Coordinates of C-alpha atoms in Angstrom, one line a residue:
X1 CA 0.0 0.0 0.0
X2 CA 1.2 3.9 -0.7
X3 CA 0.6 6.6 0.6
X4 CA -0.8 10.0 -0.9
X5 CA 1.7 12.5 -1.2
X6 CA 1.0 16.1 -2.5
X7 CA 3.1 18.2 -4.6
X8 CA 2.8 22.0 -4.0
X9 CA 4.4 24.3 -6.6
X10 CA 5.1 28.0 -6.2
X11 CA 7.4 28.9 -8.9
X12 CA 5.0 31.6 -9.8
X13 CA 5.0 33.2 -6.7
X14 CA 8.5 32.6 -4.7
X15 CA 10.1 32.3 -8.2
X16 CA 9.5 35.9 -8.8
X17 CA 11.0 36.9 -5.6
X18 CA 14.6 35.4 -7.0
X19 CA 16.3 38.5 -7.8
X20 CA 16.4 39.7 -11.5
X21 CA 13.0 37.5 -12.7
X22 CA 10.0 38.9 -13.5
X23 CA 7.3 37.1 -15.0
X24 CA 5.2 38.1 -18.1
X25 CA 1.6 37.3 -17.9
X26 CA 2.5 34.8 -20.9
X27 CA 5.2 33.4 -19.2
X28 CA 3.3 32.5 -16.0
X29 CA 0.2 30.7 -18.5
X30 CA 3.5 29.0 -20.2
X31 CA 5.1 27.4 -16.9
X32 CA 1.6 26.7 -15.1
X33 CA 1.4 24.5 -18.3
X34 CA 4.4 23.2 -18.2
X35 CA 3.5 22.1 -14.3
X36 CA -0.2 20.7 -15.1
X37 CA 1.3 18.6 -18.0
X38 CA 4.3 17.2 -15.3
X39 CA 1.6 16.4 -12.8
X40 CA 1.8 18.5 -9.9
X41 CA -0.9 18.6 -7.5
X42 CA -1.4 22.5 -6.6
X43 CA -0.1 25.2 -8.6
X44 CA 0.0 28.6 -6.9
X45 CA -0.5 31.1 -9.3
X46 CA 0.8 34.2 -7.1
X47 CA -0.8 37.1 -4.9
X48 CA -4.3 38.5 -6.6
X49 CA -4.4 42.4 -6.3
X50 CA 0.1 42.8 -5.6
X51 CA 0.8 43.6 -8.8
X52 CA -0.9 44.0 -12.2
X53 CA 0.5 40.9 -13.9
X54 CA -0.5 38.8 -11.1
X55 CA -4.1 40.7 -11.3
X56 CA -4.4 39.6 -15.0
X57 CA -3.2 36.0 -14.3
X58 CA -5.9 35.3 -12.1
X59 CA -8.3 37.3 -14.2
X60 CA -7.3 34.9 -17.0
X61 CA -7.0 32.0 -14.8
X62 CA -5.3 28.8 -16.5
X63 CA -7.7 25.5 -16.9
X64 CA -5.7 23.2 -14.7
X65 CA -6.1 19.5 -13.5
X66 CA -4.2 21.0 -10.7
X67 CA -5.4 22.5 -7.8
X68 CA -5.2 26.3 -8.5
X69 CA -4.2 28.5 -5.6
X70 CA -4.0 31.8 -4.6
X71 CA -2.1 33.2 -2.3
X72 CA -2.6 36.2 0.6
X73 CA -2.0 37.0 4.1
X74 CA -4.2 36.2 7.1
X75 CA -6.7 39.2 8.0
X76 CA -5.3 42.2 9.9
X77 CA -6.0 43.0 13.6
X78 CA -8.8 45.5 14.1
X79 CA -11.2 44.2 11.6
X80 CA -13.3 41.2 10.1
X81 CA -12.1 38.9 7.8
X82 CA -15.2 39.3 6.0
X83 CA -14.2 43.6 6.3
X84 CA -10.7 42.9 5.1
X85 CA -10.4 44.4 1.9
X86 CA -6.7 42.6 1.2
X87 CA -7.9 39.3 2.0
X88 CA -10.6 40.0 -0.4
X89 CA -8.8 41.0 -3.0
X90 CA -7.3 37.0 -2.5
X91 CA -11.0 35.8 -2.6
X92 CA -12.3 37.6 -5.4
X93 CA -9.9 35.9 -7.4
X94 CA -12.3 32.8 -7.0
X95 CA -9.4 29.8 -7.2
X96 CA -10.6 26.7 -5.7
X97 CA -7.8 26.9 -3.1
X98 CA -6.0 29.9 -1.0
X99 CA -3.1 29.8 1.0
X100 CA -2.7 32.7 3.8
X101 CA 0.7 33.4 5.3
X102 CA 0.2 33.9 9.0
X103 CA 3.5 34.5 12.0
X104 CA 4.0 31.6 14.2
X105 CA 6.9 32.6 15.8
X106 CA 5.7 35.0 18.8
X107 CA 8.8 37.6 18.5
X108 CA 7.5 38.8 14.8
X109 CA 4.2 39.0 16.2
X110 CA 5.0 41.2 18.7
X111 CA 8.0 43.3 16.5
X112 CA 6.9 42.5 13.1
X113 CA 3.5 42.8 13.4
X114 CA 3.0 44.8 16.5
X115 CA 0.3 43.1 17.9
X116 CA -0.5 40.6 20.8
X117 CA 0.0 36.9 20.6
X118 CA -3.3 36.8 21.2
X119 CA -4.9 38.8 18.2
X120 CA -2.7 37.1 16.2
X121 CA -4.1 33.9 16.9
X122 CA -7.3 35.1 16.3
X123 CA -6.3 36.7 13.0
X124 CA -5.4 33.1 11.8
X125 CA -8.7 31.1 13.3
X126 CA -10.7 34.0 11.5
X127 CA -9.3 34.3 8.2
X128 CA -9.1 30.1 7.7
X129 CA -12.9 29.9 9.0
X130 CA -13.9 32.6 6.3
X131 CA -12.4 30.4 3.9
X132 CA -14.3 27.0 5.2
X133 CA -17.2 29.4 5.4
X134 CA -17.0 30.2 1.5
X135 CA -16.4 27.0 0.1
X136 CA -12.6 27.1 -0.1
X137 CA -9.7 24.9 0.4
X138 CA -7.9 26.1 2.8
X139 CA -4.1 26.6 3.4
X140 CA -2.1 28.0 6.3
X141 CA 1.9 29.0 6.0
X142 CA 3.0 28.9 9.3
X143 CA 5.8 31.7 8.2
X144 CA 9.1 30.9 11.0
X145 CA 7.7 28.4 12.1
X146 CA 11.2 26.6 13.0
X147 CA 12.4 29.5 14.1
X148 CA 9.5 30.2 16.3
X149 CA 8.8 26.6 17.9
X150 CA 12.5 27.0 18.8
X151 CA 11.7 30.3 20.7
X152 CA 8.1 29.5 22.2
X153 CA 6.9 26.0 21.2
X154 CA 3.5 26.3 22.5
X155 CA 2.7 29.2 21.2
X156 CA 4.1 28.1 17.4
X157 CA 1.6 25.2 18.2
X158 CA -1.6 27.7 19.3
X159 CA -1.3 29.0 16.0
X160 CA -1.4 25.8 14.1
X161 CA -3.9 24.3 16.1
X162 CA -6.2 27.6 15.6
X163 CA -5.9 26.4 11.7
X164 CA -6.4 23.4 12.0
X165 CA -9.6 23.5 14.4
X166 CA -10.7 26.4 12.4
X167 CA -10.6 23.5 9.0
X168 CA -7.3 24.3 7.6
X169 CA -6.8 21.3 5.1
X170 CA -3.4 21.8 5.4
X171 CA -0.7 23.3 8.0
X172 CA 2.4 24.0 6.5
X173 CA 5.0 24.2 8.3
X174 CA 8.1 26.8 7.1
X175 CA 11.0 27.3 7.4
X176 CA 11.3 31.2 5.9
X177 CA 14.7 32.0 6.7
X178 CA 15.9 28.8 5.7
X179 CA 18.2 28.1 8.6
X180 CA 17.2 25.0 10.1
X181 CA 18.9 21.6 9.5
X182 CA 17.5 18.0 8.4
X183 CA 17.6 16.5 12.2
X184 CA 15.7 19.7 13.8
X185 CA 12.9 19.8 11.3
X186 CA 12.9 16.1 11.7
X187 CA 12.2 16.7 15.5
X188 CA 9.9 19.1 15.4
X189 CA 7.8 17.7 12.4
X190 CA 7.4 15.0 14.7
X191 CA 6.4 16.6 17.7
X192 CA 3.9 18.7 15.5
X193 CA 2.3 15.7 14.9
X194 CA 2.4 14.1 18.6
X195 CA 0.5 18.0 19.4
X196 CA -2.2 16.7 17.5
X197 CA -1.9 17.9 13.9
X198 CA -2.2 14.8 11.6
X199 CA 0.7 14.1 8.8
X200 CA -1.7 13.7 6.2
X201 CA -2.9 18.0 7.0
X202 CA 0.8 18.7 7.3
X203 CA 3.1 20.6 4.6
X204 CA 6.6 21.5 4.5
X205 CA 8.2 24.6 2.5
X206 CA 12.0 24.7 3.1
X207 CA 14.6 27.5 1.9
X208 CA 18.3 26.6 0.5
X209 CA 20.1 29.2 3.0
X210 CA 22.7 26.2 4.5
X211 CA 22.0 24.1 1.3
X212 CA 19.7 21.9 2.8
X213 CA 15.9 22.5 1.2
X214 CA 15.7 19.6 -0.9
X215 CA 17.0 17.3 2.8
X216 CA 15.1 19.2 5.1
X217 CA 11.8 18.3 2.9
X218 CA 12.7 14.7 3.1
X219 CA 13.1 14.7 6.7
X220 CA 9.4 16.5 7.1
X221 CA 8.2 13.5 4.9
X222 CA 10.5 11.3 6.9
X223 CA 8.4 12.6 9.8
X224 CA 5.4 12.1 8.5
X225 CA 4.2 15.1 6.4
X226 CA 2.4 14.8 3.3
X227 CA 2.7 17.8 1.0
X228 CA 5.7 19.7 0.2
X229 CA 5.8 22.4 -1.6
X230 CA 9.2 24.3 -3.8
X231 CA 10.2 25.6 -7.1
X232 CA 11.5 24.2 -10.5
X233 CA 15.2 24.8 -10.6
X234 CA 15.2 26.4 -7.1
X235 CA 14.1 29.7 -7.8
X236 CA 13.3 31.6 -4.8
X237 CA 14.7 34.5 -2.1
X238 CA 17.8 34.8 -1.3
X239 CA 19.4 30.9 -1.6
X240 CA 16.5 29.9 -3.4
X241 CA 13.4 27.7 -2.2
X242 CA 13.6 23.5 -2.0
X243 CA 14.3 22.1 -6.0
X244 CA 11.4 20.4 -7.0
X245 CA 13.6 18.9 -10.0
X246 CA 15.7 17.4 -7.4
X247 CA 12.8 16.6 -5.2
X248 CA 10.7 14.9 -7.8
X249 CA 13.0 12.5 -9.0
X250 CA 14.3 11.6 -5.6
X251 CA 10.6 10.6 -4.4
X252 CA 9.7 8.7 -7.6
X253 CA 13.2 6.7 -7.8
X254 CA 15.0 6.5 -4.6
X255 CA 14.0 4.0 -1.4
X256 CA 12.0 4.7 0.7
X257 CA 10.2 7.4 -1.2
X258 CA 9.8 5.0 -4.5
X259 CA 8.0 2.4 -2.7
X260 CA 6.2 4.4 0.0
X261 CA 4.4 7.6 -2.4
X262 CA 2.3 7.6 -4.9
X263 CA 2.1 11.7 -6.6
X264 CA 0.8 13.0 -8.9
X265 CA 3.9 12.8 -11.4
X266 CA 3.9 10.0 -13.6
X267 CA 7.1 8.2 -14.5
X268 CA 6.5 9.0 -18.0
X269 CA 5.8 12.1 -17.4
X270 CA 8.7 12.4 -15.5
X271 CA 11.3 11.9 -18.9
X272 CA 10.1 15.4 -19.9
X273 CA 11.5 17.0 -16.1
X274 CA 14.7 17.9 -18.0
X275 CA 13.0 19.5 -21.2
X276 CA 10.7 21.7 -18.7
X277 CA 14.0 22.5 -16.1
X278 CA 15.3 24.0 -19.6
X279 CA 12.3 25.6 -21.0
X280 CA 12.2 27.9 -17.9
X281 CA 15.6 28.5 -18.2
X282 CA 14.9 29.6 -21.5
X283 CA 12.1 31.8 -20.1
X284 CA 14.2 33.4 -17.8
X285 CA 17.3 33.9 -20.4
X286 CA 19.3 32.0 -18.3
X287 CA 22.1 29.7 -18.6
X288 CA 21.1 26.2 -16.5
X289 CA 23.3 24.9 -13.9
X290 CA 25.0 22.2 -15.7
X291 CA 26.0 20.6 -12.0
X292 CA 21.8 20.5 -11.5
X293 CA 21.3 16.9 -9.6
X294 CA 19.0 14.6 -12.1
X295 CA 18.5 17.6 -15.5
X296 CA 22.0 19.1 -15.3
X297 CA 24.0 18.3 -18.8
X298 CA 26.6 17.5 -16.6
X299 CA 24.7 15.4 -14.3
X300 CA 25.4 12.1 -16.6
X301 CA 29.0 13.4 -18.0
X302 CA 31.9 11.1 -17.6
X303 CA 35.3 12.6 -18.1
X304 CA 37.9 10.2 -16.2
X305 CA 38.9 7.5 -18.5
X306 CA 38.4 4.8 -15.8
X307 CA 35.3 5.9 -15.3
X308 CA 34.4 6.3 -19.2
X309 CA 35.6 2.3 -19.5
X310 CA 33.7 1.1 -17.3
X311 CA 30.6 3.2 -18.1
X312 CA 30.7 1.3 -21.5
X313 CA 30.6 -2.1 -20.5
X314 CA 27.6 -1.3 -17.8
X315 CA 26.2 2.2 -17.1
X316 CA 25.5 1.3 -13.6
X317 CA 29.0 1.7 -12.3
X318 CA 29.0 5.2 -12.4
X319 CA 25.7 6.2 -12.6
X320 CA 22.8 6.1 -10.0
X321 CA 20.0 6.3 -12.4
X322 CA 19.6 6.1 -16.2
X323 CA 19.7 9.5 -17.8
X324 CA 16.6 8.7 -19.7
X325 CA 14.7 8.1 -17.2
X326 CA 14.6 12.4 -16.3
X327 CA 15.1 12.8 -19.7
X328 CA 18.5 13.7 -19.8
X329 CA 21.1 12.1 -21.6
X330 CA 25.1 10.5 -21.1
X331 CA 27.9 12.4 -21.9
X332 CA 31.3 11.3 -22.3
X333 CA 33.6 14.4 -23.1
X334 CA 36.7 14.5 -25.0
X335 CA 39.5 16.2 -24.3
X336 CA 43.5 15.8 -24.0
X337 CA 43.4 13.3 -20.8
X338 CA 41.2 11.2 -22.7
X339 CA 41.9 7.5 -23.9
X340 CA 40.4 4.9 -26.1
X341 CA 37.5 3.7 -23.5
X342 CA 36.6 7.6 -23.4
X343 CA 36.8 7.9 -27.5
X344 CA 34.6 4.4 -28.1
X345 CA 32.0 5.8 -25.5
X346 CA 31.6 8.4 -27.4
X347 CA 31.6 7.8 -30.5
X348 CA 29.4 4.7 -29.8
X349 CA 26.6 7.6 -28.1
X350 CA 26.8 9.2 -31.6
X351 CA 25.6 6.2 -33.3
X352 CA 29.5 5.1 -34.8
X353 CA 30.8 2.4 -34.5
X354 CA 34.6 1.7 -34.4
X355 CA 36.2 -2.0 -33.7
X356 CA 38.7 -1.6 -30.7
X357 CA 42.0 -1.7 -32.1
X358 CA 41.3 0.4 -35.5
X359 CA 44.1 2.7 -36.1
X360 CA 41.9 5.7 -37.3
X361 CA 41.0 5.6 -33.3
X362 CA 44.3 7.0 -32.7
X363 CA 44.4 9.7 -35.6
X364 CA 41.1 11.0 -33.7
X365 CA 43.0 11.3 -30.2
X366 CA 45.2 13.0 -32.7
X367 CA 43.3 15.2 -33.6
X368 CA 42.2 16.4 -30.6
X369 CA 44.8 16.7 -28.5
X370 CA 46.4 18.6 -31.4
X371 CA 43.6 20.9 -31.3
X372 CA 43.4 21.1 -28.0
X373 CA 46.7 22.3 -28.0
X374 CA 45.5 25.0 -30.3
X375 CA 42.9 26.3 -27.5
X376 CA 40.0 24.0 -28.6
X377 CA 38.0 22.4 -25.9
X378 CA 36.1 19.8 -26.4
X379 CA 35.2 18.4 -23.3
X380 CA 32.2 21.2 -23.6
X381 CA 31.9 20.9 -27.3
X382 CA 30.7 17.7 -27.8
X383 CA 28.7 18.4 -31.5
X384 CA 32.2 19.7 -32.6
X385 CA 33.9 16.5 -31.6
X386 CA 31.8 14.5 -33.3
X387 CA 32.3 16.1 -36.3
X388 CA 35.8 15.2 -36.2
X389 CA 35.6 12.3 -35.4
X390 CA 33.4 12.1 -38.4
X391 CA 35.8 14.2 -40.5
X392 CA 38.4 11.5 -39.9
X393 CA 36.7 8.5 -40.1
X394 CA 35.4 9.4 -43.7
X395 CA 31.8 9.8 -42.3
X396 CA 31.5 14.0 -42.9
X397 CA 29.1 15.1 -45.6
X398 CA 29.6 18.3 -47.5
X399 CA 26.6 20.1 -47.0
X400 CA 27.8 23.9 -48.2
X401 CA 30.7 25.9 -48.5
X402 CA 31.2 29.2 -47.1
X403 CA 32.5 31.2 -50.2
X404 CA 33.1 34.7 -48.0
X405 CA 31.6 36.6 -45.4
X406 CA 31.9 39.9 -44.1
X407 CA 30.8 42.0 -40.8
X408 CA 30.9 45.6 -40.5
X409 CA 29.6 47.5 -37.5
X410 CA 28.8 51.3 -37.8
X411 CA 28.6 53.9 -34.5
X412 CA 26.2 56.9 -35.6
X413 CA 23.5 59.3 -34.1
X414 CA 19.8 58.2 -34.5
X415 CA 17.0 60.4 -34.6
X416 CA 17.5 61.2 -31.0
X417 CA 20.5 62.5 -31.3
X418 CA 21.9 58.8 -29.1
X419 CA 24.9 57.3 -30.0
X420 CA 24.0 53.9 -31.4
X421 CA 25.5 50.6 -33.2
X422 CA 24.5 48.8 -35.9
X423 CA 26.5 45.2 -37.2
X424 CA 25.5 43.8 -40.4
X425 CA 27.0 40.3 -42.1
X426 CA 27.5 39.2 -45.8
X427 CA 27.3 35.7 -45.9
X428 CA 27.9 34.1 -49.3
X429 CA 27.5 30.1 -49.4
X430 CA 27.9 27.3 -52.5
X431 CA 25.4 24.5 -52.4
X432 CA 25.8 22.0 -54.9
X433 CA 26.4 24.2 -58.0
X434 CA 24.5 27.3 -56.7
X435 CA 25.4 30.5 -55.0
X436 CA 23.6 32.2 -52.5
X437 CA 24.1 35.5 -50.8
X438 CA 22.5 36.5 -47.4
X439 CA 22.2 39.7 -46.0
X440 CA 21.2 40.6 -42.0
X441 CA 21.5 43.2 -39.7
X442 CA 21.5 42.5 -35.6
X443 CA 18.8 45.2 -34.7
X444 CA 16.5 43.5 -32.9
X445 CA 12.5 44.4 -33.2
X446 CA 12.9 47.0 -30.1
X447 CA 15.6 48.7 -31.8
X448 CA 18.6 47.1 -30.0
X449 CA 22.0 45.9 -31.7
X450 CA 22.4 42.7 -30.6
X451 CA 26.3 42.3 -32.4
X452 CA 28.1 41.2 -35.0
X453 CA 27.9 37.6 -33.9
X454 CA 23.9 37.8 -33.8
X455 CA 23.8 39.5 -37.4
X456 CA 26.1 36.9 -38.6
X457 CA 23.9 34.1 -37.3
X458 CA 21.1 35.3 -39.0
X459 CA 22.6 36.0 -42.2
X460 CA 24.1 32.1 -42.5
X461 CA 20.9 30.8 -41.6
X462 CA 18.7 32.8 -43.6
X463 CA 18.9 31.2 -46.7
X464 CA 20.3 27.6 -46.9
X465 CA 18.1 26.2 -50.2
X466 CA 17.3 22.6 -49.3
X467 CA 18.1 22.9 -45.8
X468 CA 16.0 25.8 -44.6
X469 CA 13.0 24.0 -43.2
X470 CA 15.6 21.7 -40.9
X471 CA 17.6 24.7 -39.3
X472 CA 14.7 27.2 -39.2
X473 CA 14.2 26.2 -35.5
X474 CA 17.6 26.6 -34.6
X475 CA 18.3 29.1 -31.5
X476 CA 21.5 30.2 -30.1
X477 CA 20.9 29.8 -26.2
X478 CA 24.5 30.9 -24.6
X479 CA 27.7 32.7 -26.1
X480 CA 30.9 31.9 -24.2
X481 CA 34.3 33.8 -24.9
X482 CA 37.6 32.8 -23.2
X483 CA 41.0 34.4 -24.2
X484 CA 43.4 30.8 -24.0
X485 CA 46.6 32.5 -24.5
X486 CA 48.1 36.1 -23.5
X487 CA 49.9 39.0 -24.9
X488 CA 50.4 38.8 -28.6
X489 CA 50.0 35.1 -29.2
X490 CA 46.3 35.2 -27.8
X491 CA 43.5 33.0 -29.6
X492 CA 40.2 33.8 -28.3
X493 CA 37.9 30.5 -27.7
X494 CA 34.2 30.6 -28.7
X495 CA 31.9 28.1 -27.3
X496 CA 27.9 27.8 -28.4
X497 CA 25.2 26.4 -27.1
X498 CA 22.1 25.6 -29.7
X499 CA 18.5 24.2 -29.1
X500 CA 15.5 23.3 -31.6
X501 CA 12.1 23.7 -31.0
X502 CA 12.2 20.1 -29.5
X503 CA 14.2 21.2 -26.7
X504 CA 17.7 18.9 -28.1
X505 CA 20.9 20.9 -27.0
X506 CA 24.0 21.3 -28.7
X507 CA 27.4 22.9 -27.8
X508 CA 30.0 23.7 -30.5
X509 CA 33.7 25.4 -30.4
X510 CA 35.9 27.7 -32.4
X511 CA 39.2 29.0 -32.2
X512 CA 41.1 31.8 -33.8
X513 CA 43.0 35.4 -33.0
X514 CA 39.7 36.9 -33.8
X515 CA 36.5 36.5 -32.0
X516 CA 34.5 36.8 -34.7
X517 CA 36.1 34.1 -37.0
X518 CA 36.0 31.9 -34.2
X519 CA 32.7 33.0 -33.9
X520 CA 31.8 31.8 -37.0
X521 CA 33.4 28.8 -36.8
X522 CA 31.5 27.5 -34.1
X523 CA 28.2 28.6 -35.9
X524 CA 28.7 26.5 -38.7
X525 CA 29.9 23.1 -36.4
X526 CA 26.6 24.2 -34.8
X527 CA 24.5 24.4 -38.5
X528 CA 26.8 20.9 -39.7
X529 CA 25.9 19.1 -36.8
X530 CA 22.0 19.5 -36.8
X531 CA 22.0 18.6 -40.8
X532 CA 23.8 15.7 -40.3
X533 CA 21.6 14.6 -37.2
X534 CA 18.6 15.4 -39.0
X535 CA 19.4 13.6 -42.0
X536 CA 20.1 15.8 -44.6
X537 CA 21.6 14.6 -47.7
X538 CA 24.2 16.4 -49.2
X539 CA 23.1 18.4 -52.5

């Protein structure tokens, strides 16, 4: 038998307290998809009436499977709740569900808040009864909780027992500052639970302060609470909130939780985890963490040549899960400490297959250790290494040529008298018999230049004959620059990172005493490497 166990998402709401993210109102419809189709249980769409995005949100509220909640503060001393026009505002956005914040730990009452312990006991019995009374599901975040049953345990507990008698469906316990440790929220879950508030009514909403969120929510389950609630990729104040793509994964394929839980994530809906960890990346124009536990690119990447042997006669002995399984995939990098084991690894991830022993194996170690040596790198580059690879195993098709190209970037006064830039590329290309000369600029459509690199992109993809329709989703997602040598010998190092409309990654490398001819080397690895894996036939 399993147990029910509740997932409880608030990217929408402590996401957009991370610093530098805002939310669109289209972004927030785009990732409360994203967490209907992954199967979370309650998706709290932010605070009705706090700002005008969130305003329209709820106005426009998302058809969910999920639970969709809103989320306010408990009513203010001196008045009703059914008087209190803030908490109102909360109702009148008519989700099936509202959570209300509340203090729990009796020094914020008293400094914070300025009022008795008393009222503010009160405050939270009236505003979760008003709830009840109007047909709601009811939440209550115990906000320092921790903190506050450390200080004054019994009167943490008065104000989750005021709740919960007042029919709170669930108590959450939190742990706002994020300074509390697995073995104390362990403890006190427990005793929470010994006061008389069931495990099944109990929540848990950890922060990352001490890098402990995603532990400290497995030790309120451990305890015997049933809903936690974080954020995809962490998002959150400060350190962040508890990872739910770190949490997920952990409770669907790791003992006890495996065989214990039942949620509302699927196992095949958990293969997309990685795909939707990236697309709110991409929402947020930000590079992921490729060190991210279960949807990190590196999370699966196997550099040591011990480990890489081993890895290809079983995966297990270096990995605690099959990459597939989140969606993710295994990476065996190349570089100059790499050896045979490494290089047949690889190569037999791209689909080639070499015999051990065949010499051309060596020419490709080569090859890249010569490069290396250059200031390639391709233990981040791993499209560009295959195409080596490729190149000298006789396996490279010729889709185009690059003829010429040319950038020029002008500095002039617009019609505002500003100082301004403006890049524009010549790309001229040869496929099969035919030229074909593109043209772009790098203004953007708010009137931004976005650089010669950008207007050079465009201009190599914008006309490619019989290949158009298979790089028209292509996207550049992150532009690296490293200078690898000084003074007068330096050769600047360009590493890209692609993605198609399907969510596949790429990263590809280029190398040269000019940025933008390294630039443009990397592009076209990039461009090579998605016709050949999409099957293109050379013209």
């Amino acid at each position: 038998m399993t147990e029910r166990l509740y997932l409880y998402d608030t990217t929408l709401r402590d996401g957009q307290q991370t610093q530098g993210v805002q939310f669109s109102l289209t972004e927030k419809q785009q990732i409360a998809e994203a967490l209907d189709a992954l199967g979370i249980d309650y998706i709290e769409g932010g605070w009705p009436g706090a700002n005008p995005t969130d305003s329209d949100f709820f106005a426009a509220a998302p058809k969910t499977r999920a639970t969709f909640t809103a989320f306010g503060m408990t009513k203010r001393a001196g008045r009703s709740a059914a008087n209190d026009d803030v908490l109102a505002g909360v109702m009148n956005a008519g989700t099936p569900a509202v959570c209300l914040v509340g203090k729990s730990h009796d020094f914020h009452v008293t400094t914070a808040l300025g009022i008795t312990l008393d009222e503010n006991v009160e405050n939270i019995r009236a505003s979760v009864a008003h709830l009840v009374a109007q047909g709601r599901e009811a939440l209550y975040d115990a906000e320092h909780f921790f903190d506050g049953y450390k200080a004054n345990p019994d009167y943490a507990l008065d104000c989750l027992k005021a709740a919960y008698d007042a029919g709170a469906r669930w108590i959450v316990l939190c742990d706002t500052n994020g300074g509390t440790l697995p073995h104390e929220v362990l403890q006190i879950t427990k005793a929470v639970i010994a006061a008389g508030i069931p495990g099944d009514h109990l929540g848990i909403h950890t922060h990352d302060d001490t890098g402990n969120a995603v532990a400290c929510s497995l030790a309120a389950i451990d305890a015997g609470a049933r809903q936690v609630q974080g954020t995809l990729n962490g998002l959150g104040e400060r350190c962040g909130n508890a990872n739910l793509t770190t949490l997920i994964p952990v409770l669907l394929l790791k003992e006890p939780y495996a065989s214990q839980f039942e949620t509302g994530v699927k196992r095949d809906a958990l293969q997309g985890l990685t795909r939707i960890s990236r697309k709110l990346d991409d929402i947020l124009n930000r590079v992921p963490n490729k060190a991210s536990p279960f949807v990190g690119s590196s999370a699966f990447a196997h550099k040591a040549g011990l480990h890489a042997s081993a890895i290809l006669k079983d995966p297990t002995t270096y990995e605690h899960i099959p990459p597939e399984t989140v969606g993710n995939a295994r990476i065996v990098p190349m570089s100059n400490q790499a050896g045979q084991s490494n290089l047949r690894a690889r190569l037999a991830d791209a689909g080639i297959d070499v015999e051990p022993g065949d010499p051309r194996l060596g020419q490709i170690l080569d090859r890249v250790k010569e490069r290396e040596d250059q200031g390639y790198a391709y233990d981040s580059a791993q499209a560009s290494f295959e195409l080596v690879a490729r190149d000298v195993l006789g396996q490279l098709p010729r889709f185009f040529e690059v003829k010429r190209y040319k950038v020029t970037i002008e500095r002039r006064k617009n019609k505002r008298n500003q100082t301004v830039s403006l890049s524009e590329a010549i790309v001229v290309v040869k496929i099969g018999s035919e030229k074909k000369l593109s043209v772009s600029e790098s203004m953007d459509a708010s009137g931004t230049d976005r650089g010669p690199v950008n207007a050079l992109a465009k201009a190599l993809a914008k006309d490619l004959g019989p290949y158009q329709d298979i790089i028209d989703d292509l996207r550049l997602v992150d532009f690296k620059v490293r200078i690898t040598q000084g003074g007068t010998e330096a050769q600047t190092r360009v590493i890209i990172d692609s993605e198609d409309r399907d969510g596949h990654r790429w990263s590809t490398v280029g190398v040269s005493p000019n940025i933008v001819d390294a630039s443009f080397e990397a592009l076209l690895d990039a461009i090579t490497w998605k016709l050949l894996r999409d099957g293109a036939k050379p013209a």
